[in-house]
Amino acid sequence: RKEVEQDPGPFNVPEGATVAFNCTYSNSASQSFFWYRQDCRKEPKLLMSVYSSGNEDGRFTAQLNRASQYISLLIRDSKLSDSATYLCAYGGSQGNLIFGKGTKLSVKP
Amino acid sequence: DTAVSQTPKYLVTQMGNDKSIKCEQNLGHDTMYWYKQDSKKFLKIMFSYNNKELIINETVPNRFSPKSPDKAHLNLHINSLELGDSAVYFCASSQDPRDTEAFFGQGTRLTVV
């Protein structure tokens, strides 16, 4: 089983849509989880950390399900500017990040 | 001000050459990393340094040698470049090894021809 698995997409959605991404991870001992956003030919940037209680930042909501070992990202009211690749990651035992391959989102007018 | 900066941004070189990529961070972080993103966009750790000390050395050919002259700099030297080394190399930093909220440089796109 891969360390982090994501649906690569692409997810093609109209503006205003709600879209959800899931990500499963294999290391049950991991304590920290993240969603990063990567625009084409750019570096990854932290979108949000993911907490057990779930967290929300504007139109973005992240959830962690430890029992099933998955994290999710919900984007409401999609904007054109949300088009990017979304990478989920968890913290390795030595401080590095272990990434999924990313899910590509394309928001259309 | 750029938090994590790496140079060059683009590097095109012939097989067999030796090249270096430089990275500097002005965030005052103790930990720096090199990640490689291949053609399939898979981003994977290569090396990690904490206060100039190597703490992660993944299964990377020994043609790759990181060097950290101080905790604000982590350079990557690659000997005898091969076609398969073509990728985007990202430098990153975080406050300490337990703080995995990392900040990335803009990447160096290496093409070996």
mmCIF file with all atom_site columns, C-alpha atoms in Angstrom, chain A residues 48-109:
data_model
loop_
_atom_site.group_PDB
_atom_site.id
_atom_site.type_symbol
_atom_site.label_atom_id
_atom_site.label_alt_id
_atom_site.label_comp_id
_atom_site.label_asym_id
_atom_site.label_entity_id
_atom_site.label_seq_id
_atom_site.pdbx_PDB_ins_code
_atom_site.Cartn_x
_atom_site.Cartn_y
_atom_site.Cartn_z
_atom_site.occupancy
_atom_site.B_iso_or_equiv
_atom_site.pdbx_formal_charge
_atom_site.auth_seq_id
_atom_site.auth_comp_id
_atom_site.auth_asym_id
_atom_site.auth_atom_id
_atom_site.pdbx_PDB_model_num
ATOM 1  C CA . MET A 1 48  ? -4.134  24.295 5.950   1.00 0.00 ? 48  MET A CA 1
ATOM 2  C CA . SER A 1 49  ? -3.182  21.916 8.699   1.00 0.00 ? 49  SER A CA 1
ATOM 3  C CA . VAL A 1 50  ? -5.657  19.173 9.527   1.00 0.00 ? 50  VAL A CA 1
ATOM 4  C CA . TYR A 1 51  ? -6.739  18.568 13.108  1.00 0.00 ? 51  TYR A CA 1
ATOM 5  C CA . SER A 1 52  ? -8.698  15.715 14.631  1.00 0.00 ? 52  SER A CA 1
ATOM 6  C CA . SER A 1 53  ? -11.534 18.069 15.479  1.00 0.00 ? 53  SER A CA 1
ATOM 7  C CA . GLY A 1 54  ? -11.674 19.324 11.910  1.00 0.00 ? 54  GLY A CA 1
ATOM 8  C CA . ASN A 1 55  ? -10.913 22.869 10.926  1.00 0.00 ? 55  ASN A CA 1
ATOM 9  C CA . GLU A 1 56  ? -12.356 25.474 8.652   1.00 0.00 ? 56  GLU A CA 1
ATOM 10 C CA . ASP A 1 57  ? -10.809 28.446 6.911   1.00 0.00 ? 57  ASP A CA 1
ATOM 11 C CA . GLY A 1 58  ? -13.315 30.417 4.899   1.00 0.00 ? 58  GLY A CA 1
ATOM 12 C CA . ARG A 1 59  ? -14.525 28.228 2.049   1.00 0.00 ? 59  ARG A CA 1
ATOM 13 C CA . PHE A 1 60  ? -12.133 25.398 2.970   1.00 0.00 ? 60  PHE A CA 1
ATOM 14 C CA . THR A 1 61  ? -12.839 22.661 5.497   1.00 0.00 ? 61  THR A CA 1
ATOM 15 C CA . ALA A 1 62  ? -10.410 19.887 6.409   1.00 0.00 ? 62  ALA A CA 1
ATOM 16 C CA . GLN A 1 63  ? -11.263 16.735 8.328   1.00 0.00 ? 63  GLN A CA 1
ATOM 17 C CA . LEU A 1 64  ? -9.192  13.908 9.775   1.00 0.00 ? 64  LEU A CA 1
ATOM 18 C CA . ASN A 1 65  ? -10.543 10.412 10.359  1.00 0.00 ? 65  ASN A CA 1
ATOM 19 C CA . ARG A 1 66  ? -7.911  8.478  12.292  1.00 0.00 ? 66  ARG A CA 1
ATOM 20 C CA . ALA A 1 67  ? -9.916  5.269  12.496  1.00 0.00 ? 67  ALA A CA 1
ATOM 21 C CA . SER A 1 68  ? -10.147 5.006  8.725   1.00 0.00 ? 68  SER A CA 1
ATOM 22 C CA . GLN A 1 69  ? -6.807  6.755  8.144   1.00 0.00 ? 69  GLN A CA 1
ATOM 23 C CA . TYR A 1 70  ? -8.000  9.388  5.746   1.00 0.00 ? 70  TYR A CA 1
ATOM 24 C CA . ILE A 1 71  ? -8.109  13.137 5.515   1.00 0.00 ? 71  ILE A CA 1
ATOM 25 C CA . SER A 1 72  ? -10.441 15.212 3.422   1.00 0.00 ? 72  SER A CA 1
ATOM 26 C CA . LEU A 1 73  ? -10.647 18.692 1.995   1.00 0.00 ? 73  LEU A CA 1
ATOM 27 C CA . LEU A 1 74  ? -13.915 20.365 1.110   1.00 0.00 ? 74  LEU A CA 1
ATOM 28 C CA . ILE A 1 75  ? -13.995 23.485 -1.033  1.00 0.00 ? 75  ILE A CA 1
ATOM 29 C CA . ARG A 1 76  ? -17.262 25.375 -1.157  1.00 0.00 ? 76  ARG A CA 1
ATOM 30 C CA . ASP A 1 77  ? -18.274 27.961 -3.748  1.00 0.00 ? 77  ASP A CA 1
ATOM 31 C CA . SER A 1 78  ? -15.326 27.168 -6.015  1.00 0.00 ? 78  SER A CA 1
ATOM 32 C CA . LYS A 1 79  ? -13.542 30.085 -7.653  1.00 0.00 ? 79  LYS A CA 1
ATOM 33 C CA . LEU A 1 80  ? -11.531 30.093 -10.854 1.00 0.00 ? 80  LEU A CA 1
ATOM 34 C CA . SER A 1 81  ? -8.512  30.892 -8.710  1.00 0.00 ? 81  SER A CA 1
ATOM 35 C CA . ASP A 1 82  ? -8.916  27.600 -6.838  1.00 0.00 ? 82  ASP A CA 1
ATOM 36 C CA . SER A 1 83  ? -7.639  25.759 -9.930  1.00 0.00 ? 83  SER A CA 1
ATOM 37 C CA . ALA A 1 84  ? -4.454  24.023 -8.814  1.00 0.00 ? 84  ALA A CA 1
ATOM 38 C CA . THR A 1 85  ? -3.139  20.681 -7.618  1.00 0.00 ? 85  THR A CA 1
ATOM 39 C CA . TYR A 1 86  ? -3.938  19.830 -4.011  1.00 0.00 ? 86  TYR A CA 1
ATOM 40 C CA . LEU A 1 87  ? -1.394  17.695 -2.193  1.00 0.00 ? 87  LEU A CA 1
ATOM 41 C CA . CYS A 1 88  ? -2.136  15.943 1.046   1.00 0.00 ? 88  CYS A CA 1
ATOM 42 C CA . ALA A 1 89  ? 0.763   15.159 3.343   1.00 0.00 ? 89  ALA A CA 1
ATOM 43 C CA . TYR A 1 90  ? 1.566   13.779 6.744   1.00 0.00 ? 90  TYR A CA 1
ATOM 44 C CA . GLY A 1 91  ? 4.539   14.357 8.973   1.00 0.00 ? 91  GLY A CA 1
ATOM 45 C CA . GLY A 1 92  ? 7.155   11.637 9.011   1.00 0.00 ? 92  GLY A CA 1
ATOM 46 C CA . SER A 1 93  ? 8.980   10.524 12.144  1.00 0.00 ? 93  SER A CA 1
ATOM 47 C CA . GLN A 1 94  ? 11.994  12.669 11.308  1.00 0.00 ? 94  GLN A CA 1
ATOM 48 C CA . GLY A 1 95  ? 10.159  15.845 10.460  1.00 0.00 ? 95  GLY A CA 1
ATOM 49 C CA . ASN A 1 96  ? 9.887   15.391 6.730   1.00 0.00 ? 96  ASN A CA 1
ATOM 50 C CA . LEU A 1 97  ? 6.623   15.522 4.856   1.00 0.00 ? 97  LEU A CA 1
ATOM 51 C CA . ILE A 1 98  ? 5.271   12.501 3.033   1.00 0.00 ? 98  ILE A CA 1
ATOM 52 C CA . PHE A 1 99  ? 3.152   13.630 0.126   1.00 0.00 ? 99  PHE A CA 1
ATOM 53 C CA . GLY A 1 100 ? 0.496   12.131 -2.045  1.00 0.00 ? 100 GLY A CA 1
ATOM 54 C CA . LYS A 1 101 ? 0.758   12.628 -5.781  1.00 0.00 ? 101 LYS A CA 1
ATOM 55 C CA . GLY A 1 102 ? -1.839  15.365 -5.684  1.00 0.00 ? 102 GLY A CA 1
ATOM 56 C CA . THR A 1 103 ? -5.333  15.912 -7.037  1.00 0.00 ? 103 THR A CA 1
ATOM 57 C CA . LYS A 1 104 ? -5.728  18.324 -9.898  1.00 0.00 ? 104 LYS A CA 1
ATOM 58 C CA . LEU A 1 105 ? -8.672  20.705 -9.723  1.00 0.00 ? 105 LEU A CA 1
ATOM 59 C CA . SER A 1 106 ? -9.859  22.749 -12.662 1.00 0.00 ? 106 SER A CA 1
ATOM 60 C CA . VAL A 1 107 ? -12.647 25.261 -12.018 1.00 0.00 ? 107 VAL A CA 1
ATOM 61 C CA . LYS A 1 108 ? -14.398 26.419 -15.182 1.00 0.00 ? 108 LYS A CA 1
ATOM 62 C CA . PRO A 1 109 ? -16.453 29.573 -15.754 1.00 0.00 ? 109 PRO A CA 1
#
